[in-house]
PDB file of C-alpha atoms in Angstrom:
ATOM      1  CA  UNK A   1       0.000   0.000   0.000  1.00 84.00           C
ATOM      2  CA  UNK A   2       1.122   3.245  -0.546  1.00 81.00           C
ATOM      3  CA  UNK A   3       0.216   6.259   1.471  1.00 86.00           C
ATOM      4  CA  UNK A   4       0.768   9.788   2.099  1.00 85.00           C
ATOM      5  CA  UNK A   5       0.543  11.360   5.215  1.00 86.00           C
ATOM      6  CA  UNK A   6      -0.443  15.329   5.305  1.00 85.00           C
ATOM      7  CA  UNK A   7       0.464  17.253   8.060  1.00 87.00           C
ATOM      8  CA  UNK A   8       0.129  21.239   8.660  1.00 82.00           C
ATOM      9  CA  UNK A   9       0.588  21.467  12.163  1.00 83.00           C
ATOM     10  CA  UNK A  10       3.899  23.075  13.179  1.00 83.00           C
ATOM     11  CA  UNK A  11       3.771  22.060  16.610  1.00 88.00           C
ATOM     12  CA  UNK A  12       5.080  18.736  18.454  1.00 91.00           C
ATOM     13  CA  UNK A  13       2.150  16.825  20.467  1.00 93.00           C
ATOM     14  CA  UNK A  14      -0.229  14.097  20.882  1.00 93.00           C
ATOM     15  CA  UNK A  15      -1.271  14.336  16.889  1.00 91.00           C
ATOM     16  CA  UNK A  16       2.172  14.489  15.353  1.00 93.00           C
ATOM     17  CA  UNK A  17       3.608  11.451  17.630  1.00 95.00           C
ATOM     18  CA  UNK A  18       0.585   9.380  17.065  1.00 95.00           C
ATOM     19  CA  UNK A  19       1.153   9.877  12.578  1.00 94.00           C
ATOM     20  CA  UNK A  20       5.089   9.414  12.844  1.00 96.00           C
ATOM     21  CA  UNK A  21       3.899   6.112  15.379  1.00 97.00           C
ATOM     22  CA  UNK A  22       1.434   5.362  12.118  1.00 95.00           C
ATOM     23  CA  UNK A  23       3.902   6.020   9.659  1.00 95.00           C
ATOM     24  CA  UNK A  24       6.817   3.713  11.305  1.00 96.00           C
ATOM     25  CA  UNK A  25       4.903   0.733  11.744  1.00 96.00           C
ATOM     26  CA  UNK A  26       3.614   0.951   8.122  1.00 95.00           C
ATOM     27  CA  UNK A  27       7.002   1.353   6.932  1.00 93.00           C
ATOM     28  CA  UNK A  28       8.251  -1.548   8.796  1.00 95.00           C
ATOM     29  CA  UNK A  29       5.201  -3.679   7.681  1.00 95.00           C
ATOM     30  CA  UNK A  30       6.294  -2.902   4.144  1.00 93.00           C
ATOM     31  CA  UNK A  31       4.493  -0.147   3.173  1.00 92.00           C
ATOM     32  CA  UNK A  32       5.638   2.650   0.996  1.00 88.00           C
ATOM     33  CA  UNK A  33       5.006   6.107   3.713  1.00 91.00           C
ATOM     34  CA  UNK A  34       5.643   9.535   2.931  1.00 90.00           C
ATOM     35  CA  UNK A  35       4.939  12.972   4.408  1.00 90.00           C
ATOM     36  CA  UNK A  36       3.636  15.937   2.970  1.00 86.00           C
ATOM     37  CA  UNK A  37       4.372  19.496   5.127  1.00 86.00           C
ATOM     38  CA  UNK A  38       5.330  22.850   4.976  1.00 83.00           C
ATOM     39  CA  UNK A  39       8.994  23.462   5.680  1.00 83.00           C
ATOM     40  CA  UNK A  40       9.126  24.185   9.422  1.00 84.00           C
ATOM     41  CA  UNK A  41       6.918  21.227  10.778  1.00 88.00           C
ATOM     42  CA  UNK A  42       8.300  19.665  13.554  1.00 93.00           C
ATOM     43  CA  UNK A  43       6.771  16.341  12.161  1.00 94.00           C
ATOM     44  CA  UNK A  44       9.049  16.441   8.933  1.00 94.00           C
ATOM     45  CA  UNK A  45      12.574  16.666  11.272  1.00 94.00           C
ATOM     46  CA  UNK A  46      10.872  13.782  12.982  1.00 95.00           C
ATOM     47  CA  UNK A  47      10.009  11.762   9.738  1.00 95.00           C
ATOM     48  CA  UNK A  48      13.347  12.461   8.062  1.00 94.00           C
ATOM     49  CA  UNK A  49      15.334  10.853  10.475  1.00 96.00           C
ATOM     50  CA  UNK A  50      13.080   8.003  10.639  1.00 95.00           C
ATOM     51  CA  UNK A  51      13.726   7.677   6.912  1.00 94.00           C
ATOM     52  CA  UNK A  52      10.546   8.243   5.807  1.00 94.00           C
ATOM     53  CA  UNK A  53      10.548  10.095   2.772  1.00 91.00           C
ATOM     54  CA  UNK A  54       8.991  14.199   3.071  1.00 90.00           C
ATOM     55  CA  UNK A  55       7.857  16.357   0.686  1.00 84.00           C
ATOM     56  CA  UNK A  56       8.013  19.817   1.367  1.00 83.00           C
ATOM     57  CA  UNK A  57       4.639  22.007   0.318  1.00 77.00           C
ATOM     58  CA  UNK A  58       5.476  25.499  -0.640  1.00 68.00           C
ATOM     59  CA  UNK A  59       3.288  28.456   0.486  1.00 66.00           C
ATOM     60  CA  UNK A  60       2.503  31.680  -1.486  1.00 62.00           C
ATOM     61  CA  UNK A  61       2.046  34.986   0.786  1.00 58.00           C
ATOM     62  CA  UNK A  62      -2.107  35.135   1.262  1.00 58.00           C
ATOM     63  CA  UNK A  63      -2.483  31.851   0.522  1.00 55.00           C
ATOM     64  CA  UNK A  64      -2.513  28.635   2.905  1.00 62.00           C
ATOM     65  CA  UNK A  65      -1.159  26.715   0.035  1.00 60.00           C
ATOM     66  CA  UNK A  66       0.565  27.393  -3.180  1.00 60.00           C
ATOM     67  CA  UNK A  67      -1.434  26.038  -5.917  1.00 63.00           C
ATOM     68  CA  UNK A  68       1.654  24.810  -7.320  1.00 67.00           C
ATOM     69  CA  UNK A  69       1.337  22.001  -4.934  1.00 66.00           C
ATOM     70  CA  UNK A  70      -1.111  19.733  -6.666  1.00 67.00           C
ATOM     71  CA  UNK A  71       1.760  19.722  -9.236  1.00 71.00           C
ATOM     72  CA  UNK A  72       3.995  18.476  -6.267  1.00 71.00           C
ATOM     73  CA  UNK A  73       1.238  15.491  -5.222  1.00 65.00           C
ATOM     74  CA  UNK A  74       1.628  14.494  -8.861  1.00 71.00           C
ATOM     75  CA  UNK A  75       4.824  13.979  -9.187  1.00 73.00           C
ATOM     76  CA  UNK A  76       4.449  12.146  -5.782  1.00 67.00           C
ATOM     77  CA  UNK A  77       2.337   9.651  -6.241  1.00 66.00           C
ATOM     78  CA  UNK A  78       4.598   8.739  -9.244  1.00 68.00           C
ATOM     79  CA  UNK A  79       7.063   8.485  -7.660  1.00 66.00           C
ATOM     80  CA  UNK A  80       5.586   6.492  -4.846  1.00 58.00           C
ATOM     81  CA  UNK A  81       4.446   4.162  -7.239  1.00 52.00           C
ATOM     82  CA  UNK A  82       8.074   3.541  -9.063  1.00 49.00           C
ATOM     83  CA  UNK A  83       9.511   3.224  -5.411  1.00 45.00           C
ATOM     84  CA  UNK A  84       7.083   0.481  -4.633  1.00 42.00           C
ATOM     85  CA  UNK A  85       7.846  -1.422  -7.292  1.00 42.00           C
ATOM     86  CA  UNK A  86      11.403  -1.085  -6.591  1.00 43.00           C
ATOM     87  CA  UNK A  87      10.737  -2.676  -3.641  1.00 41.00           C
ATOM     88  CA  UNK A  88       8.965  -5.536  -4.248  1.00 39.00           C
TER      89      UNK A  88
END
């Protein structure tokens, strides 16, 4: 399975523990995880050196995302899927 965790929170709680629990026992169960956050997340330090794979969302000034970030989910899922396959 692949899937793609979203994350906008830049804090470090009860939430962002409980999806980098979620996302390293689906990695280890052989599932292909990644994370998709802004740049200052707390989660994506977190993720990274768990070696799950991050992609970072821009913003645009006004705007809670950058439209250009459908473009990045794309190329994502794309990816994802050539990485699975790898890993079979």
């Amino acid at each position: 399975m692949r899937i793609l965790h979203t994350e906008w929170s830049d804090g470090w709680g009860g939430q962002e523990r409980r999806v980098l629990s979620e996302m390293t026992g689906m990695n280890a169960r052989g599932h292909f995880v990644a994370l998709a956050t802004r740049p200052q997340c707390r989660l994506r330090v977190q993720a990274e050196a768990a070696g799950i794979p991050v992609l970072t969302l821009p913003r645009r000034a006004g705007l809670r995302l950058d439209p250009s970030a459908a473009a990045i989910f794309v190329r994502a899922a794309h990816r994802g899927r050539e990485y699975a396959q790898r890993r079979r």
